[in-house]
Amino acid sequence: MDEAGLLKGLNRPARAGSMDASCAMSAYLPAALLLLAGLVGLAAAWIMSGSGSGRYLVIAPWGASRAEAINLVRAADGGLVGMGRLSNIIIAGSNRPDFAAALRRAGAWGVIATPSRIECGEPLPGGQAS
């Protein structure tokens, strides 16, 4: 092939669909990772703002029933504030300064301080939440 034939092929426009799909997706990967890191940071900051609220997200051992999770909180001298979707996850509260340590001694797998604004509030006289 002569030089004119090579140059003719170089001047040909690229096809619209010639870009590989994996290349197109990898172009968005840095932005997706940055978004994920930002969301994780915001969630961690929100959870960490709960220190001193006296309320904790309590994770009982896997497979524990709701009653077992509540009994774990009562053994630590606390009370039930709310319930999670899974039977072993509840929100508990207490005025004890060492409540988190007491929950761990009673057998909780995880104890995370929660902000007081995680609940809807105390019921109003008409039965509606604040």
Coordinates of C-alpha atoms in Angstrom, one line a residue:
M1 CA 0.0 0.0 0.0
D2 CA 1.3 3.4 -0.9
E3 CA 1.6 6.5 1.3
A4 CA -1.5 8.1 -0.1
G5 CA -3.6 5.0 0.9
L6 CA -2.3 5.1 4.5
L7 CA -3.1 8.8 4.8
K8 CA -6.6 8.2 3.3
G9 CA -7.3 5.7 6.1
L10 CA -6.2 8.1 8.8
N11 CA -8.5 10.9 7.6
R12 CA -11.6 8.6 7.9
P13 CA -14.0 9.7 10.7
A14 CA -14.4 7.4 13.6
R15 CA -17.6 5.5 14.0
A16 CA -20.0 6.7 16.7
G17 CA -20.3 3.4 18.4
S18 CA -16.7 2.3 18.2
M19 CA -15.8 3.2 21.9
D20 CA -15.6 0.1 24.0
A21 CA -18.4 -0.1 26.7
S22 CA -15.9 -0.8 29.5
C23 CA -13.9 2.3 28.6
A24 CA -17.1 4.4 28.8
M25 CA -18.0 3.0 32.3
S26 CA -14.4 3.4 33.6
A27 CA -14.6 7.1 32.8
Y28 CA -17.3 7.4 35.5
L29 CA -15.5 5.3 38.1
P30 CA -13.5 8.1 39.8
A31 CA -16.7 10.2 40.2
A32 CA -18.6 7.3 41.6
L33 CA -15.8 6.5 44.1
L34 CA -15.7 10.2 45.2
L35 CA -19.5 10.2 45.7
L36 CA -19.4 7.0 47.7
A37 CA -16.5 8.4 49.9
G38 CA -18.5 11.6 50.5
L39 CA -21.6 9.7 51.5
V40 CA -19.7 7.4 53.9
G41 CA -18.1 10.5 55.5
L42 CA -21.4 12.3 55.9
A43 CA -23.0 9.2 57.5
A44 CA -20.0 8.7 59.9
A45 CA -20.2 12.4 60.9
W46 CA -23.9 12.2 61.5
I47 CA -23.5 9.0 63.7
M48 CA -20.6 10.5 65.6
S49 CA -22.6 13.5 66.5
G50 CA -24.7 11.3 68.8
S51 CA -22.2 11.1 71.6
G52 CA -23.9 12.1 74.9
S53 CA -27.4 11.5 73.7
G54 CA -27.8 8.4 75.9
R55 CA -29.3 6.5 73.0
Y56 CA -27.5 3.7 71.2
L57 CA -28.1 1.4 68.2
V58 CA -27.6 -2.1 69.7
I59 CA -26.8 -5.1 67.6
A60 CA -27.5 -8.3 69.5
P61 CA -25.8 -11.6 68.4
W62 CA -26.9 -12.9 65.0
G63 CA -30.1 -14.9 65.2
A64 CA -31.2 -13.4 68.5
S65 CA -35.0 -12.8 68.8
R66 CA -36.5 -9.4 69.5
A67 CA -37.2 -10.6 73.1
E68 CA -33.5 -11.6 73.6
A69 CA -32.3 -8.3 72.3
I70 CA -34.7 -6.4 74.7
N71 CA -33.5 -8.6 77.6
L72 CA -29.9 -7.8 76.7
V73 CA -30.8 -4.1 77.0
R74 CA -32.6 -4.7 80.3
A75 CA -29.6 -6.6 81.7
A76 CA -27.6 -3.4 81.0
D77 CA -30.2 -1.4 82.9
G78 CA -31.6 0.4 79.9
G79 CA -34.8 0.8 78.1
L80 CA -36.2 0.3 74.6
V81 CA -36.4 3.4 72.4
G82 CA -37.1 1.9 69.0
M83 CA -36.8 -1.2 66.9
G84 CA -34.9 -2.0 63.7
R85 CA -36.2 -4.2 60.8
L86 CA -34.1 -7.1 61.9
S87 CA -35.0 -8.8 65.2
N88 CA -31.5 -8.4 66.6
I89 CA -31.2 -4.6 66.0
I90 CA -32.8 -2.1 68.4
I91 CA -32.3 1.4 69.7
A92 CA -31.9 1.6 73.5
G93 CA -31.4 4.4 75.9
S94 CA -30.3 4.9 79.5
N95 CA -29.0 7.6 81.8
R96 CA -26.1 5.4 82.9
P97 CA -22.7 6.9 81.9
D98 CA -21.3 3.4 81.3
F99 CA -24.3 2.2 79.4
A100 CA -22.4 1.2 76.2
A101 CA -19.9 -0.8 78.2
A102 CA -22.7 -2.5 80.1
L103 CA -24.3 -3.4 76.8
R104 CA -21.1 -5.0 75.6
R105 CA -20.7 -6.9 78.8
A106 CA -24.3 -8.2 78.5
G107 CA -23.4 -9.6 75.1
A108 CA -24.1 -7.0 72.4
W109 CA -22.1 -7.4 69.3
G110 CA -22.2 -3.8 68.4
V111 CA -23.1 -0.5 70.2
I112 CA -23.2 2.8 68.3
A113 CA -24.1 6.1 69.8
T114 CA -27.0 7.7 67.9
P115 CA -28.0 11.3 67.6
S116 CA -31.2 12.2 69.6
R117 CA -32.9 13.4 66.4
I118 CA -33.0 9.8 65.0
E119 CA -36.4 9.3 66.6
C120 CA -39.6 11.1 65.8
G121 CA -40.0 12.4 69.3
E122 CA -42.3 11.9 72.2
P123 CA -46.0 11.3 71.4
L124 CA -48.2 14.4 71.8
P125 CA -51.4 14.3 73.9
G126 CA -53.5 13.6 70.7
G127 CA -51.4 10.5 70.0
Q128 CA -49.4 12.1 67.1
A129 CA -45.6 12.2 67.1
S130 CA -43.9 15.5 67.3

